[in-house]
Amino acid sequence: MTETTTIHVKEDPSLLKIIISNKSLTAGLVILAILALIALIGPFFTGDPIAINPMKRIKPPGPEMWFGTDPLGRDIFSRAISGGRISLTVGVAVAGVSVFIGLFLGLLAGYIRLLDAIIMRVMDGLMAIPGILLAIALISLSGATILTVIVAITIPEIPRVVRLVRSVVLTVREEAYVEAAIAAGTKLPSIMIRHILPNTIAPLIVQATYVCASAMLTESILGFLGAGIPPEIPSWGNIMSEGRTYFQLCPWIIFFPGVALGITVMSVNIVGDGLRDTLDPRIAKKM
Amino acid sequence: MLYVIKRILATIPVMVVVALFVFFIIRLGPGDPASVIAGDYATAEDIEEIRIKLGLADPIHVQMGKWMLQLASGDLGHSYHSNLQVTTLISQRLEPTLLLAASTIILTVLVAIPLGTLAAYKAGSWIDKFVMVFSVAGFSIPVFVLGYILVYFFAMELRWLPVQGYKSPFEYGLLPFLRHITMPAVTLSVIYIALISRMTRASVVEVLNEDYVRTARAKGQSEFKILLRHALRNAAVPIVTVLGISVALMIGGVVVTESVYNVPGLGRLVLDAVLARDYGVIQGLILFFSFIYIFINLLIDLSYTFIDPRIRY
């Protein structure tokens, strides 16, 4: 009796176990979870991020005001916490949307010859336009809101996703099991969904983390240049943008949101690297 | 030779796609350039007048034809505010940006390639780990935050370097130029040092496992020569490719770095145009930077045959 049970124990280790075995990936995920939790519930506990308090102007960081205040007396700590919510939202939204659109276009390009030429020429052109300039142009034309910022950051990120998906499709479509499916008379949509799509998931998850990291950096740069999310909604970028004028007087306005952004982007990058090594060592070469 | 011609011709469709993109962004976006230029207090007649002046009242295919012809003759359009040609504006601001980019590339190559090679040579050692940590950190810090941290320490606390500004080497001499360019160049190069040192490490590690490296060792060649002649030469292609791809990254970095350090270059021109909502200049600059990117990647593709004689087309 015991013999039959021991045979069945030999399974693949669960995904959770694989993730825990990678120390830096675990660390990255834990930091990211804490940051996400702070962004999610933090704003309910801190003060009003846009409340002006002239009595508390330009206070350096201290026990009362952890991150100090700006020349309008606004609390940088509250602002940084609620800015984190915006930055993370932008990062996740851009990653989700660009992966979704990129997956769709990449599948089409990889499988339909005629569309391949058209889609890839358009992607080559899009890739040649510096992403930040394209985003700046899109935002200044359509007005700065959170939505337009997300759209403007997403568009330059799409070509990289399309290229990745297309390269996976081109490799997979030559595999014997796909040929077997075609020979068996399986219809195209079902080949795409059952055989091709699952192969793109691992590389796409990894790519999504990199897109998320780069989107948060782009958001901050746009905000910093005054071309991003409007100042009524504090984001890490526009808080730092306001700190520029007063940098010699109160460097903490730039310092704290900057460090917060750096830590967030770094933990996202570490998670990306960890997932890349864990999910499938083969995809490391395609990145 | 045939390859060279083919490769040069292949840039044309990409440039056309870029031009079409820019054309449609400006004209089909939700905003109306004419009403933005006219300002908040303009009457409908004012807006219509500007629309006619800018040629925005023509049918879309006529506009596109005119625009393509204009681009083909090397005209990037003009400023809607000052009426100056975009090419004139670019030539006025080119020098600081060119010198900043050159200093950044020199600094990157001088630091990143030895660092990456060393990390690969001593794979697993503390220096290898340092390079890995540095490269992840370098990717994660926003360019301007790094810029302000440098300003805080080296200009405000230690007072070694000026806070901001730019001094042309042709007007003020080399030393003032170097004092002003050091911090911007360091700021801009950190992300490339991160990128290139990681790439160098990866490709050198691969090459060091090759048979010809073992052969070189066996015949008693010094380790330095092995790294320089065998490892680095063979690892050069991926490194140069990454340098090319990162030109696009650098253009974004230039805009930010120049505004942190108040350098009157092309990056500042972009920012000024955005703040003034000067769509003529914005579209001209996007085209200019995109064409530069296409041109540099063309040069890099063509340079492969020189770097690695095994590659023949």
Coordinates of C-alpha atoms in Angstrom, one line a residue:
Chain A
M1 CA 0.0 0.0 0.0
T2 CA 2.7 2.4 1.0
E3 CA 4.6 1.7 -2.3
T4 CA 1.8 3.0 -4.5
T5 CA 1.5 6.2 -2.5
T6 CA 5.2 7.0 -2.7
I7 CA 5.2 6.7 -6.5
H8 CA 2.6 9.5 -6.7
V9 CA 4.6 11.8 -4.4
K10 CA 7.1 12.5 -7.2
E11 CA 5.5 15.7 -8.6
D12 CA 6.9 18.9 -9.8
P13 CA 7.7 21.2 -6.9
S14 CA 5.0 23.8 -6.6
L15 CA 5.4 27.3 -8.0
L16 CA 5.4 28.7 -4.5
K17 CA 8.3 26.5 -3.4
I18 CA 10.3 27.5 -6.5
I19 CA 9.7 31.2 -5.7
I20 CA 10.7 30.8 -2.1
S21 CA 13.9 29.1 -3.0
N22 CA 15.0 32.2 -4.9
K23 CA 16.0 34.6 -2.1
S24 CA 16.2 37.9 -4.0
L25 CA 12.9 37.2 -5.7
T26 CA 11.3 36.6 -2.3
A27 CA 12.8 39.7 -0.9
G28 CA 11.6 41.8 -3.9
L29 CA 8.1 40.4 -3.6
V30 CA 7.9 41.1 0.1
I31 CA 9.1 44.7 -0.3
L32 CA 6.7 45.2 -3.2
A33 CA 3.8 43.8 -1.1
I34 CA 4.6 46.2 1.7
L35 CA 4.9 49.1 -0.6
A36 CA 1.6 48.2 -2.3
L37 CA -0.1 47.9 1.1
I38 CA 1.2 51.3 2.2
A39 CA -0.1 52.8 -1.1
L40 CA -3.4 51.1 -0.7
I41 CA -4.3 51.9 2.9
G42 CA -1.6 54.5 3.8
P43 CA -3.6 57.5 2.6
F44 CA -6.4 56.7 5.1
F45 CA -3.9 57.2 8.0
T46 CA -1.8 60.1 7.0
G47 CA -2.9 63.8 6.8
D48 CA -4.3 65.5 3.8
P49 CA -1.6 65.6 1.1
I50 CA -2.9 68.9 -0.4
A51 CA -3.8 70.7 2.9
I52 CA -1.8 74.0 3.1
N53 CA -0.5 75.0 6.5
P54 CA 1.4 78.3 6.5
M55 CA 2.3 77.9 10.2
K56 CA 4.4 74.8 9.3
R57 CA 6.3 76.1 6.2
I58 CA 9.7 74.6 5.3
K59 CA 10.1 72.4 8.3
P60 CA 13.0 70.0 7.9
P61 CA 12.4 66.3 8.5
G62 CA 11.8 65.6 12.2
P63 CA 9.8 63.5 14.7
E64 CA 6.6 65.5 13.9
M65 CA 7.0 65.8 10.2
W66 CA 8.9 62.7 9.2
F67 CA 9.7 63.9 5.7
G68 CA 9.5 67.7 6.4
T69 CA 7.2 70.2 4.8
D70 CA 7.3 72.3 1.6
P71 CA 7.1 76.2 1.3
L72 CA 3.3 75.9 1.4
G73 CA 3.4 73.9 4.6
R74 CA 2.2 70.7 3.0
D75 CA 3.3 67.5 4.7
I76 CA 5.8 65.7 2.4
F77 CA 5.1 62.4 4.1
S78 CA 1.4 62.4 3.3
R79 CA 2.2 63.6 -0.2
A80 CA 4.7 60.9 -0.8
I81 CA 2.3 58.2 0.5
S82 CA -0.5 59.3 -1.8
G83 CA 1.9 59.9 -4.6
G84 CA 3.0 56.3 -4.3
R85 CA -0.6 55.2 -5.0
I86 CA -0.6 57.2 -8.2
S87 CA 2.8 56.0 -9.3
L88 CA 2.0 52.3 -8.7
T89 CA -1.4 52.7 -10.4
V90 CA 0.3 54.1 -13.5
G91 CA 3.0 51.4 -13.5
V92 CA 0.5 48.5 -13.2
A93 CA -2.0 50.0 -15.7
V94 CA 0.7 50.6 -18.3
A95 CA 2.1 47.1 -17.8
G96 CA -1.3 45.5 -18.1
V97 CA -2.5 47.5 -21.1
S98 CA 0.8 47.3 -23.1
V99 CA 1.1 43.6 -22.5
F100 CA -2.5 43.0 -23.6
I101 CA -2.2 45.1 -26.8
G102 CA 1.3 43.8 -27.5
L103 CA 0.1 40.2 -27.1
F104 CA -2.7 40.7 -29.6
L105 CA -0.5 42.4 -32.2
G106 CA 2.4 40.0 -31.6
L107 CA 0.1 37.0 -32.2
L108 CA -1.2 38.5 -35.4
A109 CA 2.2 39.4 -36.6
G110 CA 3.7 36.0 -35.8
Y111 CA 1.0 34.0 -37.4
I112 CA -0.3 36.0 -40.4
R113 CA 2.5 36.8 -42.9
L114 CA 0.6 39.7 -44.5
L115 CA 0.0 41.5 -41.3
D116 CA 3.5 40.7 -40.1
A117 CA 5.1 43.1 -42.6
I118 CA 2.7 45.9 -41.8
I119 CA 2.7 45.6 -38.0
M120 CA 6.4 45.2 -37.8
R121 CA 7.1 48.3 -40.0
V122 CA 4.8 50.3 -37.8
M123 CA 6.5 49.0 -34.7
D124 CA 10.0 49.8 -36.1
G125 CA 8.8 53.4 -36.7
L126 CA 7.3 53.6 -33.3
M127 CA 10.5 52.3 -31.7
A128 CA 12.6 54.9 -33.5
I129 CA 10.6 57.7 -31.8
P130 CA 12.1 58.4 -28.3
G131 CA 9.4 57.3 -25.9
I132 CA 9.6 60.3 -23.6
L133 CA 9.2 62.8 -26.5
L134 CA 6.3 60.9 -27.9
A135 CA 4.6 60.8 -24.5
I136 CA 5.3 64.5 -24.0
A137 CA 3.7 65.3 -27.4
L138 CA 0.7 63.1 -26.7
I139 CA 0.1 64.6 -23.3
S140 CA 0.5 68.3 -24.3
L141 CA -1.9 67.8 -27.2
S142 CA -4.7 66.0 -25.3
G143 CA -4.4 67.6 -21.9
A144 CA -2.8 66.1 -18.8
T145 CA -5.0 63.7 -16.8
I146 CA -4.1 60.3 -15.2
L147 CA -5.7 58.6 -18.2
T148 CA -3.8 60.5 -20.9
V149 CA -0.5 60.0 -19.0
I150 CA -1.2 56.2 -18.9
V151 CA -2.0 56.1 -22.6
A152 CA 1.0 58.2 -23.5
I153 CA 3.4 56.0 -21.6
T154 CA 1.8 52.8 -22.9
I155 CA 2.1 53.6 -26.6
P156 CA 6.0 53.7 -26.7
E157 CA 6.1 50.5 -24.6
I158 CA 4.0 48.4 -27.0
P159 CA 6.7 47.6 -29.7
R160 CA 9.0 45.8 -27.3
V161 CA 6.1 43.5 -26.2
V162 CA 5.1 42.9 -29.8
R163 CA 8.6 41.9 -30.8
L164 CA 8.9 39.5 -27.8
V165 CA 5.5 37.8 -28.5
R166 CA 6.3 37.6 -32.2
S167 CA 9.6 35.9 -31.6
V168 CA 8.0 33.4 -29.3
V169 CA 5.3 32.6 -31.9
L170 CA 7.8 32.2 -34.7
T171 CA 9.7 29.6 -32.6
V172 CA 6.7 27.8 -31.4
R173 CA 4.9 27.5 -34.7
E174 CA 7.6 25.3 -36.0
E175 CA 7.3 22.8 -33.1
A176 CA 6.1 19.3 -33.8
Y177 CA 3.0 19.6 -31.6
V178 CA 1.8 22.6 -33.5
E179 CA 2.3 20.8 -36.8
A180 CA 0.5 17.8 -35.4
A181 CA -2.4 20.0 -34.4
I182 CA -2.6 21.5 -37.8
A183 CA -2.4 18.1 -39.4
A184 CA -5.2 17.0 -37.1
G185 CA -7.4 19.7 -38.5
T186 CA -7.4 22.0 -35.5
K187 CA -8.8 25.4 -36.3
L188 CA -6.5 28.5 -36.2
P189 CA -8.1 30.2 -33.2
S190 CA -7.9 27.1 -31.2
I191 CA -4.2 26.5 -32.1
M192 CA -3.5 30.1 -31.1
I193 CA -5.2 29.7 -27.7
R194 CA -4.3 26.2 -26.8
H195 CA -0.7 25.9 -28.2
I196 CA 0.8 29.3 -28.9
L197 CA -0.6 31.5 -26.1
P198 CA 0.5 29.4 -23.1
N199 CA 4.1 29.7 -24.4
T200 CA 4.0 33.4 -24.3
I201 CA 2.8 33.7 -20.7
A202 CA 6.1 33.3 -18.9
P203 CA 8.1 35.8 -21.0
L204 CA 5.2 38.2 -20.9
I205 CA 5.0 38.1 -17.1
V206 CA 8.7 39.0 -16.9
Q207 CA 8.3 41.7 -19.6
A208 CA 5.4 43.1 -17.7
T209 CA 7.5 43.7 -14.6
Y210 CA 10.1 45.6 -16.7
V211 CA 7.4 47.7 -18.4
C212 CA 6.0 48.5 -15.0
A213 CA 9.4 49.7 -13.7
S214 CA 10.1 51.7 -16.8
A215 CA 6.5 53.2 -16.7
M216 CA 7.0 54.4 -13.1
L217 CA 10.3 56.1 -14.1
T218 CA 8.7 57.7 -17.2
E219 CA 5.8 59.0 -15.1
S220 CA 8.2 60.6 -12.7
I221 CA 10.2 62.2 -15.5
L222 CA 7.1 63.5 -17.2
G223 CA 5.9 64.9 -13.8
F224 CA 9.3 66.3 -13.1
L225 CA 9.3 68.1 -16.5
G226 CA 5.8 69.5 -15.7
A227 CA 4.3 67.5 -18.6
G228 CA 2.7 64.8 -16.5
I229 CA -0.1 64.3 -14.0
P230 CA -1.4 67.8 -13.0
P231 CA -0.2 69.1 -9.6
E232 CA -3.6 68.8 -7.9
I233 CA -3.1 65.1 -7.8
P234 CA 0.3 64.5 -6.0
S235 CA 2.5 61.9 -7.8
W236 CA 6.1 61.3 -7.1
G237 CA 7.0 63.0 -10.3
N238 CA 5.1 66.3 -9.7
I239 CA 6.0 66.5 -6.0
M240 CA 9.7 66.5 -7.1
S241 CA 8.9 68.9 -9.9
E242 CA 7.7 71.4 -7.3
G243 CA 10.8 70.8 -5.2
R244 CA 13.1 71.9 -8.0
T245 CA 12.6 75.6 -7.3
Y246 CA 13.3 75.2 -3.6
F247 CA 16.0 72.6 -3.9
Q248 CA 18.7 74.7 -2.2
L249 CA 16.3 75.6 0.6
C250 CA 14.6 72.2 1.2
P251 CA 16.2 69.3 -0.6
W252 CA 14.0 66.8 1.3
I253 CA 11.1 67.6 -1.1
I254 CA 13.0 65.8 -3.9
F255 CA 15.0 63.4 -1.7
F256 CA 12.2 61.4 0.0
P257 CA 9.9 60.8 -3.0
G258 CA 13.0 60.1 -5.1
V259 CA 14.3 57.4 -2.7
A260 CA 10.7 56.0 -2.5
L261 CA 10.6 55.8 -6.2
G262 CA 14.1 54.3 -6.4
I263 CA 13.2 51.5 -3.9
T264 CA 9.9 50.7 -5.7
V265 CA 11.4 50.5 -9.1
M266 CA 14.3 48.5 -7.8
S267 CA 12.1 45.9 -6.1
V268 CA 10.0 45.6 -9.3
N269 CA 13.3 45.1 -11.3
I270 CA 14.5 42.5 -8.8
V271 CA 11.2 40.6 -9.0
G272 CA 11.5 40.8 -12.8
D273 CA 15.0 39.3 -12.8
G274 CA 14.0 36.7 -10.2
L275 CA 10.9 35.6 -12.2
R276 CA 13.0 35.5 -15.4
D277 CA 15.5 33.1 -13.8
T278 CA 12.8 31.0 -12.0
L279 CA 10.0 30.7 -14.6
D280 CA 12.1 29.6 -17.5
P281 CA 15.8 29.9 -17.8
R282 CA 15.5 29.8 -21.6
I283 CA 13.7 33.1 -21.9
A284 CA 16.6 34.9 -20.2
K285 CA 18.2 35.0 -23.6
K286 CA 15.3 36.6 -25.3
M287 CA 15.1 39.6 -23.0
Chain B
M1 CA 28.3 46.2 -50.9
L2 CA 24.8 45.1 -51.9
Y3 CA 24.0 44.6 -48.2
V4 CA 25.1 48.1 -47.4
I5 CA 22.8 49.6 -50.1
K6 CA 20.0 47.4 -49.0
R7 CA 20.4 48.4 -45.4
I8 CA 20.5 52.1 -46.2
L9 CA 17.4 51.8 -48.3
A10 CA 15.7 49.9 -45.5
T11 CA 15.8 53.0 -43.3
I12 CA 13.4 54.8 -45.8
P13 CA 10.2 52.9 -44.8
V14 CA 11.0 53.4 -41.1
M15 CA 11.5 57.2 -41.6
V16 CA 8.2 57.3 -43.6
V17 CA 6.4 55.5 -40.7
V18 CA 7.9 57.9 -38.2
A19 CA 6.8 60.9 -40.3
L20 CA 3.3 59.6 -40.7
F21 CA 3.1 58.9 -37.0
V22 CA 4.1 62.5 -36.1
F23 CA 1.8 63.9 -38.7
F24 CA -1.2 62.0 -37.4
I25 CA -0.4 62.6 -33.7
I26 CA -0.5 66.4 -34.2
R27 CA -3.5 66.4 -36.5
L28 CA -5.8 63.7 -35.3
G29 CA -5.2 64.1 -31.5
P30 CA -8.1 65.3 -29.4
G31 CA -6.5 68.7 -29.0
D32 CA -6.6 71.4 -31.8
P33 CA -3.2 73.0 -32.3
A34 CA -4.8 76.1 -33.8
S35 CA -7.0 76.8 -30.8
V36 CA -4.1 76.1 -28.4
I37 CA -1.9 78.6 -30.3
A38 CA -4.6 81.2 -30.5
G39 CA -4.9 81.1 -26.7
D40 CA -7.9 81.2 -24.3
Y41 CA -9.3 84.6 -25.4
A42 CA -9.3 84.0 -29.1
T43 CA -12.4 84.3 -31.2
A44 CA -13.5 81.7 -33.7
E45 CA -12.2 84.0 -36.5
D46 CA -8.8 84.2 -34.9
I47 CA -8.6 80.4 -34.7
E48 CA -9.7 80.0 -38.3
E49 CA -7.1 82.5 -39.5
I50 CA -4.3 80.5 -37.7
R51 CA -5.7 77.3 -39.1
I52 CA -5.4 78.7 -42.7
K53 CA -2.0 80.1 -42.0
L54 CA -0.7 76.8 -40.7
G55 CA -2.3 74.9 -43.6
L56 CA -4.4 73.0 -41.2
A57 CA -7.6 73.9 -43.2
D58 CA -6.5 71.9 -46.3
P59 CA -7.9 68.4 -46.8
I60 CA -5.8 65.8 -44.9
H61 CA -4.2 64.2 -47.9
V62 CA -3.1 67.6 -49.3
Q63 CA -1.5 68.4 -45.9
M64 CA 0.2 65.0 -45.9
G65 CA 1.6 65.5 -49.4
K66 CA 2.9 68.9 -48.6
W67 CA 4.4 67.7 -45.3
M68 CA 6.2 64.7 -47.0
L69 CA 7.6 67.0 -49.7
Q70 CA 8.8 69.5 -47.2
L71 CA 10.5 66.7 -45.1
A72 CA 12.1 65.2 -48.2
S73 CA 13.8 68.6 -48.8
G74 CA 15.3 68.5 -45.3
D75 CA 12.8 71.1 -43.8
L76 CA 11.7 70.1 -40.3
G77 CA 9.1 72.9 -40.2
H78 CA 9.2 76.1 -38.2
S79 CA 8.2 77.4 -34.8
Y80 CA 4.6 78.6 -34.5
H81 CA 5.7 81.3 -32.1
S82 CA 9.0 82.8 -33.4
N83 CA 8.6 81.7 -37.0
L84 CA 12.2 80.5 -36.9
Q85 CA 13.1 77.3 -38.8
V86 CA 13.4 74.2 -36.5
T87 CA 16.7 73.4 -38.2
T88 CA 18.0 76.9 -37.2
L89 CA 16.9 76.4 -33.6
I90 CA 18.6 73.0 -33.6
S91 CA 21.9 74.3 -34.9
Q92 CA 21.9 77.0 -32.2
R93 CA 21.5 74.4 -29.4
L94 CA 23.4 71.5 -30.9
E95 CA 26.9 72.1 -29.3
P96 CA 26.1 71.6 -25.6
T97 CA 24.1 68.4 -26.3
L98 CA 26.6 66.9 -28.6
L99 CA 29.4 67.5 -26.1
L100 CA 27.3 66.2 -23.3
A101 CA 26.5 63.0 -25.2
A102 CA 30.1 62.6 -26.3
S103 CA 31.4 63.0 -22.7
T104 CA 28.7 60.5 -21.5
I105 CA 29.7 57.9 -24.0
I106 CA 33.4 58.3 -23.3
L107 CA 32.8 58.0 -19.6
T108 CA 30.6 55.0 -20.0
V109 CA 33.0 53.1 -22.2
L110 CA 35.9 53.9 -19.9
V111 CA 34.1 52.7 -16.8
A112 CA 31.7 50.1 -18.0
I113 CA 33.8 47.9 -20.2
P114 CA 36.7 47.4 -17.7
L115 CA 34.2 46.9 -14.9
G116 CA 32.2 44.4 -16.8
T117 CA 35.3 42.5 -18.0
L118 CA 36.7 42.4 -14.5
A119 CA 33.3 41.1 -13.2
A120 CA 33.3 38.4 -15.8
Y121 CA 36.9 37.5 -15.2
K122 CA 36.3 37.2 -11.5
A123 CA 32.8 35.8 -11.8
G124 CA 31.3 35.1 -8.4
S125 CA 33.7 37.4 -6.5
W126 CA 32.7 40.5 -4.6
I127 CA 33.5 42.7 -7.5
D128 CA 31.1 40.7 -9.7
K129 CA 28.4 41.0 -7.0
F130 CA 29.0 44.8 -6.8
V131 CA 28.6 45.2 -10.6
M132 CA 25.3 43.2 -10.5
V133 CA 23.9 45.3 -7.6
F134 CA 25.1 48.5 -9.2
S135 CA 23.5 47.7 -12.4
V136 CA 20.1 46.9 -10.9
A137 CA 20.4 50.1 -8.8
G138 CA 21.5 52.1 -11.8
F139 CA 18.4 51.1 -13.7
S140 CA 16.1 52.1 -10.9
I141 CA 17.1 55.6 -9.9
P142 CA 15.4 58.3 -11.9
V143 CA 18.1 60.4 -13.7
F144 CA 17.0 63.7 -12.1
V145 CA 17.0 62.3 -8.6
L146 CA 20.6 61.2 -9.1
G147 CA 21.4 64.6 -10.6
Y148 CA 20.0 66.4 -7.5
I149 CA 21.9 64.1 -5.1
L150 CA 25.1 64.9 -6.9
V151 CA 24.3 68.6 -6.8
Y152 CA 23.6 68.4 -3.1
F153 CA 26.9 66.7 -2.2
F154 CA 29.4 68.0 -4.8
A155 CA 28.1 71.5 -5.4
M156 CA 26.2 72.5 -2.2
E157 CA 28.1 70.6 0.6
L158 CA 31.6 70.2 -0.8
R159 CA 31.5 73.1 -3.2
W160 CA 33.8 71.4 -5.6
L161 CA 31.8 71.9 -8.7
P162 CA 29.3 74.6 -10.0
V163 CA 25.6 73.9 -9.3
Q164 CA 24.5 74.3 -12.9
G165 CA 25.2 76.0 -16.2
Y166 CA 27.3 75.3 -19.2
K167 CA 30.5 76.9 -20.5
S168 CA 31.5 76.3 -24.1
P169 CA 35.1 75.0 -24.4
F170 CA 35.5 77.1 -27.6
E171 CA 34.7 80.3 -25.7
Y172 CA 35.9 79.8 -22.1
G173 CA 38.6 77.1 -22.5
L174 CA 38.8 73.5 -21.5
L175 CA 38.9 73.7 -17.7
P176 CA 35.6 75.7 -17.1
F177 CA 34.0 73.4 -19.7
L178 CA 35.1 70.3 -17.8
R179 CA 34.0 71.7 -14.4
H180 CA 30.5 72.3 -15.8
I181 CA 30.1 69.1 -17.8
T182 CA 31.4 66.7 -15.2
M183 CA 28.2 66.3 -13.1
P184 CA 25.7 66.2 -16.1
A185 CA 27.9 63.6 -17.8
V186 CA 28.2 61.5 -14.6
T187 CA 24.4 61.8 -14.0
L188 CA 23.6 60.7 -17.6
S189 CA 26.2 58.0 -17.7
V190 CA 25.1 56.0 -14.6
I191 CA 22.3 54.2 -16.4
Y192 CA 24.5 53.3 -19.4
I193 CA 27.3 52.2 -17.1
A194 CA 24.7 49.9 -15.5
L195 CA 23.5 48.6 -18.8
I196 CA 26.8 48.3 -20.6
S197 CA 28.7 46.7 -17.7
R198 CA 26.0 44.1 -17.3
M199 CA 26.1 43.4 -21.1
T200 CA 29.9 43.3 -21.1
R201 CA 29.9 40.8 -18.2
A202 CA 27.4 38.5 -19.9
S203 CA 29.2 38.4 -23.2
V204 CA 32.7 38.1 -21.8
V205 CA 31.6 35.3 -19.5
E206 CA 30.4 33.4 -22.5
V207 CA 33.6 34.0 -24.5
L208 CA 35.9 33.0 -21.7
N209 CA 34.5 29.5 -21.9
E210 CA 35.5 29.1 -25.6
D211 CA 38.3 26.8 -26.8
Y212 CA 40.4 29.6 -28.2
V213 CA 40.7 31.2 -24.8
R214 CA 42.0 27.9 -23.4
T215 CA 44.4 27.6 -26.3
A216 CA 45.7 31.1 -25.7
R217 CA 46.2 30.3 -22.0
A218 CA 47.9 27.0 -23.0
K219 CA 50.4 28.8 -25.2
G220 CA 51.3 31.0 -22.2
Q221 CA 49.8 34.4 -23.2
S222 CA 49.3 36.8 -20.4
E223 CA 45.9 37.1 -18.8
F224 CA 45.7 40.8 -19.8
K225 CA 46.3 40.0 -23.5
I226 CA 43.8 37.2 -23.3
L227 CA 41.1 39.5 -22.0
L228 CA 41.9 42.3 -24.4
R229 CA 42.6 40.4 -27.6
H230 CA 40.5 37.3 -27.3
A231 CA 37.7 37.9 -24.9
L232 CA 36.8 41.6 -25.5
R233 CA 37.2 41.5 -29.3
N234 CA 34.8 38.6 -29.5
A235 CA 32.4 40.0 -27.1
A236 CA 32.3 43.4 -28.9
V237 CA 29.2 42.8 -31.1
P238 CA 26.6 42.5 -28.4
I239 CA 28.2 45.4 -26.5
V240 CA 28.1 47.7 -29.5
T241 CA 24.5 46.7 -30.2
V242 CA 23.4 47.7 -26.7
L243 CA 25.2 51.0 -27.1
G244 CA 23.1 51.6 -30.2
I245 CA 19.8 50.7 -28.6
S246 CA 20.6 52.9 -25.7
V247 CA 20.8 56.0 -27.9
A248 CA 17.0 56.2 -27.6
L249 CA 17.3 56.1 -23.9
M250 CA 19.9 58.8 -23.9
I251 CA 17.7 61.2 -25.8
G252 CA 15.1 61.0 -22.9
G253 CA 18.0 61.3 -20.4
V254 CA 19.3 64.4 -22.2
V255 CA 16.0 66.3 -21.8
V256 CA 16.0 65.6 -18.1
T257 CA 19.7 66.2 -17.4
E258 CA 19.8 69.4 -19.3
S259 CA 16.9 70.8 -17.3
V260 CA 18.4 69.7 -13.9
Y261 CA 21.7 71.4 -14.8
N262 CA 20.3 74.2 -16.9
V263 CA 22.3 73.3 -20.0
P264 CA 21.1 75.3 -23.0
G265 CA 21.0 72.3 -25.4
L266 CA 18.5 70.4 -27.4
G267 CA 16.9 68.9 -24.3
R268 CA 16.1 72.3 -23.0
L269 CA 14.7 73.2 -26.4
V270 CA 12.3 70.3 -26.1
L271 CA 11.2 71.4 -22.6
D272 CA 10.8 75.1 -23.7
A273 CA 8.7 74.0 -26.7
V274 CA 6.5 71.9 -24.5
L275 CA 6.0 74.7 -21.9
A276 CA 5.2 77.1 -24.7
R277 CA 3.0 74.6 -26.5
D278 CA 5.0 75.2 -29.7
Y279 CA 3.8 72.2 -31.8
G280 CA 5.9 73.2 -34.8
V281 CA 9.1 72.8 -32.7
I282 CA 7.9 69.7 -30.9
Q283 CA 7.1 67.8 -34.1
G284 CA 10.3 69.0 -35.7
L285 CA 12.4 67.8 -32.7
I286 CA 10.6 64.4 -32.5
L287 CA 11.5 63.9 -36.2
F288 CA 15.0 65.1 -35.7
F289 CA 15.7 62.7 -32.8
S290 CA 14.0 59.8 -34.5
F291 CA 16.1 60.3 -37.6
I292 CA 19.2 60.4 -35.4
Y293 CA 18.2 57.2 -33.8
I294 CA 17.6 55.5 -37.2
F295 CA 20.9 56.8 -38.5
I296 CA 23.0 55.6 -35.5
N297 CA 21.4 52.2 -35.7
L298 CA 22.3 52.1 -39.4
L299 CA 25.9 52.9 -38.6
I300 CA 26.0 50.2 -35.9
D301 CA 24.6 47.6 -38.2
L302 CA 27.1 48.5 -40.9
S303 CA 30.0 48.5 -38.3
Y304 CA 29.5 44.8 -37.5
T305 CA 31.6 43.7 -40.5
F306 CA 34.5 45.9 -39.2
I307 CA 34.2 44.7 -35.6
D308 CA 33.9 41.1 -36.4
P309 CA 35.3 40.0 -39.8
R310 CA 33.4 36.7 -39.5
I311 CA 30.2 38.6 -40.1
R312 CA 29.8 38.9 -43.9
Y313 CA 26.8 40.0 -45.8

